[in-house]
PDB file of C-alpha atoms in Angstrom:
ATOM      1  CA  UNK A  29      47.991  31.526 143.255  1.00  0.00           C
ATOM      2  CA  UNK A  30      46.886  34.802 141.669  1.00  0.00           C
ATOM      3  CA  UNK A  31      43.562  36.557 142.323  1.00  0.00           C
ATOM      4  CA  UNK A  32      42.006  35.424 139.008  1.00  0.00           C
ATOM      5  CA  UNK A  33      42.915  31.767 139.619  1.00  0.00           C
ATOM      6  CA  UNK A  34      41.506  31.978 143.156  1.00  0.00           C
ATOM      7  CA  UNK A  35      38.223  33.455 141.895  1.00  0.00           C
ATOM      8  CA  UNK A  36      37.845  30.808 139.206  1.00  0.00           C
ATOM      9  CA  UNK A  37      38.547  28.068 141.688  1.00  0.00           C
ATOM     10  CA  UNK A  38      35.996  29.462 144.120  1.00  0.00           C
ATOM     11  CA  UNK A  39      33.382  29.690 141.371  1.00  0.00           C
ATOM     12  CA  UNK A  40      33.979  26.087 140.366  1.00  0.00           C
ATOM     13  CA  UNK A  41      33.664  24.982 143.995  1.00  0.00           C
ATOM     14  CA  UNK A  42      30.414  26.916 144.341  1.00  0.00           C
ATOM     15  CA  UNK A  43      28.967  25.313 141.197  1.00  0.00           C
ATOM     16  CA  UNK A  44      29.703  21.832 142.502  1.00  0.00           C
ATOM     17  CA  UNK A  45      27.926  22.733 145.733  1.00  0.00           C
ATOM     18  CA  UNK A  46      24.786  23.994 144.002  1.00  0.00           C
ATOM     19  CA  UNK A  47      21.839  21.626 143.483  1.00  0.00           C
ATOM     20  CA  UNK A  48      21.518  20.175 139.990  1.00  0.00           C
ATOM     21  CA  UNK A  49      18.366  22.229 139.352  1.00  0.00           C
ATOM     22  CA  UNK A  50      20.265  25.453 139.962  1.00  0.00           C
ATOM     23  CA  UNK A  51      23.046  24.419 137.566  1.00  0.00           C
ATOM     24  CA  UNK A  52      21.011  23.019 134.705  1.00  0.00           C
ATOM     25  CA  UNK A  53      17.945  24.995 133.709  1.00  0.00           C
ATOM     26  CA  UNK A  54      15.953  24.758 130.503  1.00  0.00           C
ATOM     27  CA  UNK A  55      14.176  27.723 128.932  1.00  0.00           C
ATOM     28  CA  UNK A  56      10.847  26.876 127.332  1.00  0.00           C
ATOM     29  CA  UNK A  57       8.479  29.050 125.346  1.00  0.00           C
ATOM     30  CA  UNK A  58       4.989  27.581 125.686  1.00  0.00           C
ATOM     31  CA  UNK A  59       2.167  28.533 123.312  1.00  0.00           C
ATOM     32  CA  UNK A  60      -1.387  28.433 124.672  1.00  0.00           C
ATOM     33  CA  UNK A  61      -4.896  29.614 123.898  1.00  0.00           C
ATOM     34  CA  UNK A  62      -7.017  31.391 126.488  1.00  0.00           C
ATOM     35  CA  UNK A  63      -9.335  28.593 127.608  1.00  0.00           C
ATOM     36  CA  UNK A  64      -9.670  27.614 131.258  1.00  0.00           C
ATOM     37  CA  UNK A  65      -8.822  23.998 130.470  1.00  0.00           C
ATOM     38  CA  UNK A  66      -5.191  25.058 130.168  1.00  0.00           C
ATOM     39  CA  UNK A  67      -5.000  26.557 133.652  1.00  0.00           C
ATOM     40  CA  UNK A  68      -2.561  23.981 135.072  1.00  0.00           C
ATOM     41  CA  UNK A  69       0.150  25.515 132.861  1.00  0.00           C
ATOM     42  CA  UNK A  70      -0.707  29.024 134.058  1.00  0.00           C
ATOM     43  CA  UNK A  71      -0.688  28.042 137.716  1.00  0.00           C
ATOM     44  CA  UNK A  72       2.518  26.020 137.358  1.00  0.00           C
ATOM     45  CA  UNK A  73       4.187  29.158 136.005  1.00  0.00           C
ATOM     46  CA  UNK A  74       2.643  31.619 138.485  1.00  0.00           C
ATOM     47  CA  UNK A  75       3.314  29.494 141.558  1.00  0.00           C
ATOM     48  CA  UNK A  76       6.874  28.615 140.564  1.00  0.00           C
ATOM     49  CA  UNK A  77       6.329  24.890 140.076  1.00  0.00           C
ATOM     50  CA  UNK A  78       8.004  24.868 136.663  1.00  0.00           C
ATOM     51  CA  UNK A  79      10.952  26.805 138.059  1.00  0.00           C
ATOM     52  CA  UNK A  80      11.203  24.442 141.041  1.00  0.00           C
ATOM     53  CA  UNK A  81      11.837  21.626 138.572  1.00  0.00           C
ATOM     54  CA  UNK A  82      14.497  23.426 136.574  1.00  0.00           C
ATOM     55  CA  UNK A  83      12.316  24.752 133.739  1.00  0.00           C
ATOM     56  CA  UNK A  84      11.909  28.466 133.011  1.00  0.00           C
ATOM     57  CA  UNK A  85       8.638  28.741 131.111  1.00  0.00           C
ATOM     58  CA  UNK A  86       7.612  31.779 129.074  1.00  0.00           C
ATOM     59  CA  UNK A  87       3.889  31.578 128.305  1.00  0.00           C
ATOM     60  CA  UNK A  88       2.813  33.146 125.018  1.00  0.00           C
ATOM     61  CA  UNK A  89      -0.767  33.530 123.821  1.00  0.00           C
ATOM     62  CA  UNK A  90      -1.734  32.166 120.398  1.00  0.00           C
ATOM     63  CA  UNK A  91      -4.848  33.526 118.736  1.00  0.00           C
ATOM     64  CA  UNK A  92      -6.090  30.051 117.832  1.00  0.00           C
ATOM     65  CA  UNK A  93      -5.003  26.454 118.214  1.00  0.00           C
ATOM     66  CA  UNK A  94      -4.370  25.948 114.514  1.00  0.00           C
ATOM     67  CA  UNK A  95      -1.046  27.801 114.613  1.00  0.00           C
ATOM     68  CA  UNK A  96       0.372  26.194 117.752  1.00  0.00           C
ATOM     69  CA  UNK A  97       1.962  23.129 116.149  1.00  0.00           C
ATOM     70  CA  UNK A  98       3.549  25.319 113.467  1.00  0.00           C
ATOM     71  CA  UNK A  99       5.105  27.430 116.196  1.00  0.00           C
ATOM     72  CA  UNK A 100       6.550  24.382 117.918  1.00  0.00           C
ATOM     73  CA  UNK A 101       7.911  22.832 114.735  1.00  0.00           C
ATOM     74  CA  UNK A 102       9.453  26.126 113.573  1.00  0.00           C
ATOM     75  CA  UNK A 103      11.314  26.475 116.857  1.00  0.00           C
ATOM     76  CA  UNK A 104       9.628  29.724 117.883  1.00  0.00           C
ATOM     77  CA  UNK A 105       8.258  27.699 120.814  1.00  0.00           C
ATOM     78  CA  UNK A 106       9.387  24.452 122.380  1.00  0.00           C
ATOM     79  CA  UNK A 107       6.016  23.324 123.759  1.00  0.00           C
ATOM     80  CA  UNK A 108       2.455  24.026 122.670  1.00  0.00           C
ATOM     81  CA  UNK A 109      -1.069  23.247 123.831  1.00  0.00           C
ATOM     82  CA  UNK A 110      -3.026  22.081 120.786  1.00  0.00           C
ATOM     83  CA  UNK A 111      -6.075  19.860 120.900  1.00  0.00           C
ATOM     84  CA  UNK A 112      -5.435  16.177 120.137  1.00  0.00           C
ATOM     85  CA  UNK A 113      -6.951  16.237 116.642  1.00  0.00           C
ATOM     86  CA  UNK A 114      -4.676  19.090 115.550  1.00  0.00           C
ATOM     87  CA  UNK A 115      -1.624  17.153 116.735  1.00  0.00           C
ATOM     88  CA  UNK A 116      -2.791  13.939 115.045  1.00  0.00           C
ATOM     89  CA  UNK A 117      -3.236  15.754 111.732  1.00  0.00           C
ATOM     90  CA  UNK A 118       0.274  17.180 112.037  1.00  0.00           C
ATOM     91  CA  UNK A 119       1.666  13.672 112.519  1.00  0.00           C
ATOM     92  CA  UNK A 120      -0.321  12.523 109.471  1.00  0.00           C
ATOM     93  CA  UNK A 121       1.416  15.302 107.553  1.00  0.00           C
ATOM     94  CA  UNK A 122       4.837  13.928 108.447  1.00  0.00           C
ATOM     95  CA  UNK A 123       5.742  15.857 111.600  1.00  0.00           C
ATOM     96  CA  UNK A 124       7.443  13.867 114.361  1.00  0.00           C
ATOM     97  CA  UNK A 125       5.731  14.999 117.567  1.00  0.00           C
ATOM     98  CA  UNK A 126       5.504  13.832 121.155  1.00  0.00           C
ATOM     99  CA  UNK A 127       3.031  14.575 123.939  1.00  0.00           C
ATOM    100  CA  UNK A 128       3.751  14.304 127.641  1.00  0.00           C
ATOM    101  CA  UNK A 129       0.667  15.461 129.590  1.00  0.00           C
ATOM    102  CA  UNK A 130      -2.977  16.417 129.244  1.00  0.00           C
ATOM    103  CA  UNK A 131      -4.443  19.760 130.229  1.00  0.00           C
ATOM    104  CA  UNK A 132      -7.963  18.700 131.175  1.00  0.00           C
ATOM    105  CA  UNK A 133     -10.044  15.586 130.557  1.00  0.00           C
ATOM    106  CA  UNK A 134     -13.641  14.639 129.955  1.00  0.00           C
ATOM    107  CA  UNK A 135     -16.261  14.648 131.371  1.00  0.00           C
ATOM    108  CA  UNK A 136     -15.890  18.410 131.559  1.00  0.00           C
ATOM    109  CA  UNK A 137     -17.298  20.387 134.463  1.00  0.00           C
ATOM    110  CA  UNK A 138     -17.051  23.699 132.602  1.00  0.00           C
ATOM    111  CA  UNK A 139     -19.892  25.122 130.574  1.00  0.00           C
ATOM    112  CA  UNK A 140     -19.474  24.341 126.892  1.00  0.00           C
ATOM    113  CA  UNK A 141     -21.691  23.954 123.895  1.00  0.00           C
ATOM    114  CA  UNK A 142     -23.170  25.671 120.899  1.00  0.00           C
ATOM    115  CA  UNK A 143     -23.924  29.280 121.811  1.00  0.00           C
ATOM    116  CA  UNK A 144     -26.612  30.931 119.664  1.00  0.00           C
ATOM    117  CA  UNK A 145     -28.036  34.435 119.658  1.00  0.00           C
ATOM    118  CA  UNK A 146     -30.410  34.993 122.541  1.00  0.00           C
ATOM    119  CA  UNK A 147     -33.158  36.116 120.160  1.00  0.00           C
ATOM    120  CA  UNK A 148     -32.159  33.966 117.172  1.00  0.00           C
ATOM    121  CA  UNK A 149     -34.979  31.448 117.418  1.00  0.00           C
ATOM    122  CA  UNK A 150     -32.454  28.614 117.082  1.00  0.00           C
ATOM    123  CA  UNK A 151     -33.482  25.876 119.487  1.00  0.00           C
ATOM    124  CA  UNK A 152     -31.824  22.665 118.296  1.00  0.00           C
ATOM    125  CA  UNK A 153     -29.139  21.237 116.030  1.00  0.00           C
ATOM    126  CA  UNK A 154     -31.607  20.949 113.133  1.00  0.00           C
ATOM    127  CA  UNK A 155     -32.076  24.737 113.210  1.00  0.00           C
ATOM    128  CA  UNK A 156     -28.410  25.210 112.280  1.00  0.00           C
ATOM    129  CA  UNK A 157     -28.972  23.977 108.734  1.00  0.00           C
ATOM    130  CA  UNK A 158     -28.136  26.875 106.434  1.00  0.00           C
ATOM    131  CA  UNK A 159     -26.573  28.814 109.312  1.00  0.00           C
ATOM    132  CA  UNK A 160     -22.983  29.887 109.991  1.00  0.00           C
ATOM    133  CA  UNK A 161     -21.254  28.349 113.002  1.00  0.00           C
ATOM    134  CA  UNK A 162     -17.916  29.579 114.329  1.00  0.00           C
ATOM    135  CA  UNK A 163     -15.221  27.242 115.661  1.00  0.00           C
ATOM    136  CA  UNK A 164     -11.804  28.205 117.082  1.00  0.00           C
ATOM    137  CA  UNK A 165      -9.929  26.136 114.510  1.00  0.00           C
ATOM    138  CA  UNK A 166     -10.962  23.964 111.565  1.00  0.00           C
ATOM    139  CA  UNK A 167      -9.926  20.399 112.371  1.00  0.00           C
ATOM    140  CA  UNK A 168      -9.501  21.201 116.059  1.00  0.00           C
ATOM    141  CA  UNK A 169     -11.219  19.432 118.926  1.00  0.00           C
ATOM    142  CA  UNK A 170     -14.218  21.739 119.145  1.00  0.00           C
ATOM    143  CA  UNK A 171     -14.722  21.617 115.391  1.00  0.00           C
ATOM    144  CA  UNK A 172     -14.614  17.831 114.985  1.00  0.00           C
ATOM    145  CA  UNK A 173     -16.650  17.263 118.143  1.00  0.00           C
ATOM    146  CA  UNK A 174     -19.307  19.756 117.095  1.00  0.00           C
ATOM    147  CA  UNK A 175     -19.507  18.045 113.692  1.00  0.00           C
ATOM    148  CA  UNK A 176     -19.921  14.687 115.435  1.00  0.00           C
ATOM    149  CA  UNK A 177     -22.688  16.179 117.571  1.00  0.00           C
ATOM    150  CA  UNK A 178     -24.476  17.470 114.463  1.00  0.00           C
ATOM    151  CA  UNK A 179     -24.249  14.009 112.899  1.00  0.00           C
ATOM    152  CA  UNK A 180     -25.627  12.417 116.085  1.00  0.00           C
ATOM    153  CA  UNK A 181     -28.573  14.848 115.841  1.00  0.00           C
ATOM    154  CA  UNK A 182     -29.306  13.808 112.259  1.00  0.00           C
ATOM    155  CA  UNK A 183     -27.843  16.929 110.623  1.00  0.00           C
ATOM    156  CA  UNK A 184     -25.822  16.749 107.412  1.00  0.00           C
ATOM    157  CA  UNK A 185     -22.643  18.670 108.248  1.00  0.00           C
ATOM    158  CA  UNK A 186     -22.397  19.776 104.624  1.00  0.00           C
ATOM    159  CA  UNK A 187     -25.553  21.856 105.177  1.00  0.00           C
ATOM    160  CA  UNK A 188     -23.868  23.972 107.874  1.00  0.00           C
ATOM    161  CA  UNK A 189     -21.364  26.722 107.074  1.00  0.00           C
ATOM    162  CA  UNK A 190     -18.459  26.297 109.521  1.00  0.00           C
ATOM    163  CA  UNK A 191     -15.921  29.124 109.823  1.00  0.00           C
ATOM    164  CA  UNK A 192     -13.007  29.951 112.128  1.00  0.00           C
ATOM    165  CA  UNK A 193     -13.465  32.506 114.882  1.00  0.00           C
ATOM    166  CA  UNK A 194     -11.357  33.217 117.981  1.00  0.00           C
ATOM    167  CA  UNK A 195     -13.020  32.029 121.185  1.00  0.00           C
ATOM    168  CA  UNK A 196     -12.730  35.394 122.984  1.00  0.00           C
ATOM    169  CA  UNK A 197     -14.946  36.804 120.204  1.00  0.00           C
ATOM    170  CA  UNK A 198     -17.832  34.413 120.985  1.00  0.00           C
ATOM    171  CA  UNK A 199     -20.292  37.040 122.203  1.00  0.00           C
ATOM    172  CA  UNK A 200     -19.120  39.876 119.948  1.00  0.00           C
ATOM    173  CA  UNK A 201     -19.294  37.762 116.773  1.00  0.00           C
ATOM    174  CA  UNK A 202     -22.856  36.658 117.538  1.00  0.00           C
ATOM    175  CA  UNK A 203     -23.960  40.172 118.453  1.00  0.00           C
ATOM    176  CA  UNK A 204     -22.432  41.617 115.258  1.00  0.00           C
ATOM    177  CA  UNK A 205     -24.128  38.979 113.102  1.00  0.00           C
ATOM    178  CA  UNK A 206     -20.834  37.535 111.840  1.00  0.00           C
ATOM    179  CA  UNK A 207     -22.041  34.073 112.838  1.00  0.00           C
ATOM    180  CA  UNK A 208     -25.300  32.532 113.974  1.00  0.00           C
ATOM    181  CA  UNK A 209     -23.643  30.315 116.555  1.00  0.00           C
ATOM    182  CA  UNK A 210     -20.264  29.467 118.080  1.00  0.00           C
ATOM    183  CA  UNK A 211     -18.954  26.131 119.327  1.00  0.00           C
ATOM    184  CA  UNK A 212     -17.536  27.644 122.507  1.00  0.00           C
ATOM    185  CA  UNK A 213     -16.219  26.780 125.961  1.00  0.00           C
ATOM    186  CA  UNK A 214     -15.692  28.546 129.262  1.00  0.00           C
ATOM    187  CA  UNK A 215     -14.968  31.229 130.122  1.00  0.00           C
ATOM    188  CA  UNK A 216     -16.290  32.619 126.836  1.00  0.00           C
ATOM    189  CA  UNK A 217     -19.512  30.615 126.596  1.00  0.00           C
ATOM    190  CA  UNK A 218     -20.521  31.628 130.132  1.00  0.00           C
ATOM    191  CA  UNK A 219     -19.664  35.253 129.465  1.00  0.00           C
ATOM    192  CA  UNK A 220     -21.823  35.368 126.329  1.00  0.00           C
ATOM    193  CA  UNK A 221     -24.736  33.855 128.241  1.00  0.00           C
ATOM    194  CA  UNK A 222     -24.275  36.050 131.327  1.00  0.00           C
ATOM    195  CA  UNK A 223     -24.199  39.176 129.135  1.00  0.00           C
ATOM    196  CA  UNK A 224     -27.527  38.183 127.600  1.00  0.00           C
ATOM    197  CA  UNK A 225     -25.997  37.940 124.133  1.00  0.00           C
ATOM    198  CA  UNK A 226     -26.369  34.200 123.732  1.00  0.00           C
ATOM    199  CA  UNK A 227     -27.718  30.962 125.127  1.00  0.00           C
ATOM    200  CA  UNK A 228     -26.634  27.326 124.951  1.00  0.00           C
ATOM    201  CA  UNK A 229     -28.662  24.909 122.850  1.00  0.00           C
ATOM    202  CA  UNK A 230     -26.652  21.733 123.308  1.00  0.00           C
ATOM    203  CA  UNK A 231     -23.471  20.385 124.818  1.00  0.00           C
ATOM    204  CA  UNK A 232     -21.602  18.791 121.928  1.00  0.00           C
ATOM    205  CA  UNK A 233     -19.017  17.518 124.424  1.00  0.00           C
ATOM    206  CA  UNK A 234     -21.505  14.829 125.489  1.00  0.00           C
ATOM    207  CA  UNK A 235     -20.316  12.656 122.582  1.00  0.00           C
ATOM    208  CA  UNK A 236     -16.814  12.359 124.083  1.00  0.00           C
ATOM    209  CA  UNK A 237     -15.967   9.305 126.234  1.00  0.00           C
ATOM    210  CA  UNK A 238     -14.824   9.839 129.811  1.00  0.00           C
ATOM    211  CA  UNK A 239     -11.063   9.989 130.226  1.00  0.00           C
ATOM    212  CA  UNK A 240     -10.403  11.531 126.806  1.00  0.00           C
ATOM    213  CA  UNK A 241      -7.898  14.387 126.841  1.00  0.00           C
ATOM    214  CA  UNK A 242      -9.188  17.823 125.895  1.00  0.00           C
ATOM    215  CA  UNK A 243      -5.806  19.439 125.343  1.00  0.00           C
ATOM    216  CA  UNK A 244      -2.274  18.099 125.348  1.00  0.00           C
ATOM    217  CA  UNK A 245       1.274  19.335 125.875  1.00  0.00           C
ATOM    218  CA  UNK A 246       3.144  18.759 122.613  1.00  0.00           C
ATOM    219  CA  UNK A 247       6.759  19.115 121.522  1.00  0.00           C
ATOM    220  CA  UNK A 248       8.926  17.723 118.747  1.00  0.00           C
ATOM    221  CA  UNK A 249      10.475  14.274 119.088  1.00  0.00           C
ATOM    222  CA  UNK A 250      13.910  15.847 118.653  1.00  0.00           C
ATOM    223  CA  UNK A 251      13.428  18.356 121.458  1.00  0.00           C
ATOM    224  CA  UNK A 252      11.982  15.690 123.761  1.00  0.00           C
ATOM    225  CA  UNK A 253      14.954  13.416 123.137  1.00  0.00           C
ATOM    226  CA  UNK A 254      17.403  16.224 123.873  1.00  0.00           C
ATOM    227  CA  UNK A 255      15.612  17.450 127.022  1.00  0.00           C
ATOM    228  CA  UNK A 256      14.230  14.447 128.945  1.00  0.00           C
ATOM    229  CA  UNK A 257      14.838  16.133 132.313  1.00  0.00           C
ATOM    230  CA  UNK A 258      12.795  19.155 131.249  1.00  0.00           C
ATOM    231  CA  UNK A 259       9.939  16.909 130.107  1.00  0.00           C
ATOM    232  CA  UNK A 260       9.926  15.111 133.460  1.00  0.00           C
ATOM    233  CA  UNK A 261      10.185  18.417 135.301  1.00  0.00           C
ATOM    234  CA  UNK A 262       7.144  19.812 133.498  1.00  0.00           C
ATOM    235  CA  UNK A 263       5.161  16.623 134.157  1.00  0.00           C
ATOM    236  CA  UNK A 264       5.899  16.895 137.887  1.00  0.00           C
ATOM    237  CA  UNK A 265       5.160  20.629 137.941  1.00  0.00           C
ATOM    238  CA  UNK A 266       1.783  20.153 136.239  1.00  0.00           C
ATOM    239  CA  UNK A 267       0.793  17.494 138.774  1.00  0.00           C
ATOM    240  CA  UNK A 268       1.689  19.893 141.581  1.00  0.00           C
ATOM    241  CA  UNK A 269      -0.319  22.655 139.896  1.00  0.00           C
ATOM    242  CA  UNK A 270      -3.409  20.436 139.706  1.00  0.00           C
ATOM    243  CA  UNK A 271      -3.142  19.685 143.430  1.00  0.00           C
ATOM    244  CA  UNK A 272      -2.655  23.393 144.164  1.00  0.00           C
ATOM    245  CA  UNK A 273      -5.735  24.381 142.156  1.00  0.00           C
ATOM    246  CA  UNK A 274      -7.922  21.977 144.110  1.00  0.00           C
ATOM    247  CA  UNK A 275      -6.893  23.609 147.393  1.00  0.00           C
ATOM    248  CA  UNK A 276      -6.399  27.269 146.403  1.00  0.00           C
ATOM    249  CA  UNK A 277      -9.417  28.619 144.577  1.00  0.00           C
ATOM    250  CA  UNK A 278      -8.590  32.330 144.811  1.00  0.00           C
ATOM    251  CA  UNK A 279      -5.017  32.045 143.561  1.00  0.00           C
ATOM    252  CA  UNK A 280      -6.094  29.774 140.706  1.00  0.00           C
ATOM    253  CA  UNK A 281      -8.715  32.307 139.612  1.00  0.00           C
ATOM    254  CA  UNK A 282      -6.091  35.039 139.642  1.00  0.00           C
ATOM    255  CA  UNK A 283      -4.169  33.024 137.042  1.00  0.00           C
ATOM    256  CA  UNK A 284      -7.297  32.595 134.916  1.00  0.00           C
ATOM    257  CA  UNK A 285      -7.892  36.353 135.037  1.00  0.00           C
ATOM    258  CA  UNK A 286      -4.285  37.070 134.046  1.00  0.00           C
ATOM    259  CA  UNK A 287      -4.083  34.708 131.083  1.00  0.00           C
ATOM    260  CA  UNK A 288      -7.595  35.129 129.663  1.00  0.00           C
ATOM    261  CA  UNK A 289      -7.714  38.905 130.413  1.00  0.00           C
ATOM    262  CA  UNK A 290     -11.342  38.494 131.449  1.00  0.00           C
ATOM    263  CA  UNK A 291     -12.703  40.666 134.287  1.00  0.00           C
ATOM    264  CA  UNK A 292     -12.320  39.157 137.760  1.00  0.00           C
ATOM    265  CA  UNK A 293     -16.123  39.207 138.405  1.00  0.00           C
ATOM    266  CA  UNK A 294     -16.623  37.041 135.317  1.00  0.00           C
ATOM    267  CA  UNK A 295     -13.856  34.631 136.297  1.00  0.00           C
ATOM    268  CA  UNK A 296     -15.280  34.386 139.821  1.00  0.00           C
ATOM    269  CA  UNK A 297     -18.261  32.419 138.473  1.00  0.00           C
ATOM    270  CA  UNK A 298     -16.432  30.218 135.975  1.00  0.00           C
ATOM    271  CA  UNK A 299     -16.347  26.537 136.973  1.00  0.00           C
ATOM    272  CA  UNK A 300     -12.946  24.889 137.016  1.00  0.00           C
ATOM    273  CA  UNK A 301     -12.193  22.251 134.369  1.00  0.00           C
ATOM    274  CA  UNK A 302     -11.772  18.569 135.091  1.00  0.00           C
ATOM    275  CA  UNK A 303      -8.008  18.674 135.494  1.00  0.00           C
ATOM    276  CA  UNK A 304      -5.893  16.143 133.636  1.00  0.00           C
ATOM    277  CA  UNK A 305      -2.296  15.037 133.997  1.00  0.00           C
ATOM    278  CA  UNK A 306      -0.608  11.806 132.960  1.00  0.00           C
ATOM    279  CA  UNK A 307      -1.610  10.394 129.578  1.00  0.00           C
ATOM    280  CA  UNK A 308      -2.667   6.813 128.898  1.00  0.00           C
ATOM    281  CA  UNK A 309      -2.434   6.332 125.120  1.00  0.00           C
ATOM    282  CA  UNK A 310      -5.712   4.536 124.371  1.00  0.00           C
ATOM    283  CA  UNK A 311      -7.879   6.020 127.132  1.00  0.00           C
ATOM    284  CA  UNK A 312      -6.643   9.569 126.611  1.00  0.00           C
ATOM    285  CA  UNK A 313      -6.333   9.694 122.815  1.00  0.00           C
ATOM    286  CA  UNK A 314      -7.970   6.611 121.286  1.00  0.00           C
ATOM    287  CA  UNK A 315     -11.327   8.314 120.669  1.00  0.00           C
ATOM    288  CA  UNK A 316      -9.667  11.244 118.891  1.00  0.00           C
ATOM    289  CA  UNK A 317      -7.528   8.905 116.817  1.00  0.00           C
ATOM    290  CA  UNK A 318     -10.564   7.006 115.530  1.00  0.00           C
ATOM    291  CA  UNK A 319     -12.687  10.140 115.074  1.00  0.00           C
ATOM    292  CA  UNK A 320      -9.947  11.843 113.047  1.00  0.00           C
ATOM    293  CA  UNK A 321      -9.801   8.767 110.824  1.00  0.00           C
ATOM    294  CA  UNK A 322     -13.594   8.659 110.413  1.00  0.00           C
ATOM    295  CA  UNK A 323     -13.748  12.338 109.460  1.00  0.00           C
ATOM    296  CA  UNK A 324     -10.902  12.025 106.955  1.00  0.00           C
ATOM    297  CA  UNK A 325      -8.490  14.182 108.914  1.00  0.00           C
ATOM    298  CA  UNK A 326      -5.948  11.347 108.946  1.00  0.00           C
ATOM    299  CA  UNK A 327      -5.663   8.314 106.678  1.00  0.00           C
ATOM    300  CA  UNK A 328      -4.271   5.791 109.119  1.00  0.00           C
ATOM    301  CA  UNK A 329      -4.321   5.530 112.884  1.00  0.00           C
ATOM    302  CA  UNK A 330      -1.428   7.203 114.680  1.00  0.00           C
ATOM    303  CA  UNK A 331       0.826   4.987 116.826  1.00  0.00           C
ATOM    304  CA  UNK A 332      -0.199   6.385 120.207  1.00  0.00           C
ATOM    305  CA  UNK A 333       2.374   4.400 122.174  1.00  0.00           C
ATOM    306  CA  UNK A 334       5.126   6.201 120.270  1.00  0.00           C
ATOM    307  CA  UNK A 335       3.379   9.573 120.476  1.00  0.00           C
ATOM    308  CA  UNK A 336       2.922   9.562 124.274  1.00  0.00           C
ATOM    309  CA  UNK A 337       5.837  10.082 126.682  1.00  0.00           C
ATOM    310  CA  UNK A 338       4.792   8.432 129.971  1.00  0.00           C
ATOM    311  CA  UNK A 339       5.420   9.896 133.397  1.00  0.00           C
ATOM    312  CA  UNK A 340       8.498   8.136 134.817  1.00  0.00           C
ATOM    313  CA  UNK A 341       7.791   5.592 137.543  1.00  0.00           C
ATOM    314  CA  UNK A 342       8.717   6.805 141.007  1.00  0.00           C
TER     315      UNK A 342
END
């Protein structure tokens, strides 16, 4: 037996001795936006939970949620974190998507709501008539929920000018007079308030039923079918991350600081979101499905049982 044959044989023997996770790894680019609700993904990456389950995740920041599905469908990313209404609209438009976990769920513990200028004189939803309100993405969760809140307060949505604005710009956009208000969430709503730039006039998230998903992990049906082990691995890693966050406050806040780029003193006072996990089609997404239909974002209800990939039974 020559040296080359011996080396090849030894390598083959070593590969058979390695655990399956070490032999078969899946690389995943994951698109996210910088809201604390998505922190289970950040912690799962930082603490090695994704890697422990055979998935090498590269987290990439998207400027707003509207472009995340496009990135996943184009193949520039394999997984994205859109809000449910964005994903439902994409399915309405003919895209074959799957979701396998939630980021966070309602009721939310984080500060969220319509942030107005501290000296604007705006006190209630009715005062937004004729004003400009920023949302992170037209048709996204914060947009459709804020519209529903306006309707519940007796405001004609057509009388409010709604424009897109990136969430990290919440305080700056109000201070510069670009908008009169922003439908924002932590950590950006708290930062605007703490800086004295803005104040909250109403929590539009109150219209959302308990158990509804705030954000979801989405991929294409094709990719999910080709990588079932990676899907399961990410589901398990996210569950481990949620448990870790509940027991390790300091390390979790380090991840928030890293992925939102906010100063540590600001992050130190940000409340953690109500962490999600496994999806139940009707409980998690039924409200968004019906709301999207009511607001004309989709024209027929999406088959949620097909859309959701359940966590495998132990």
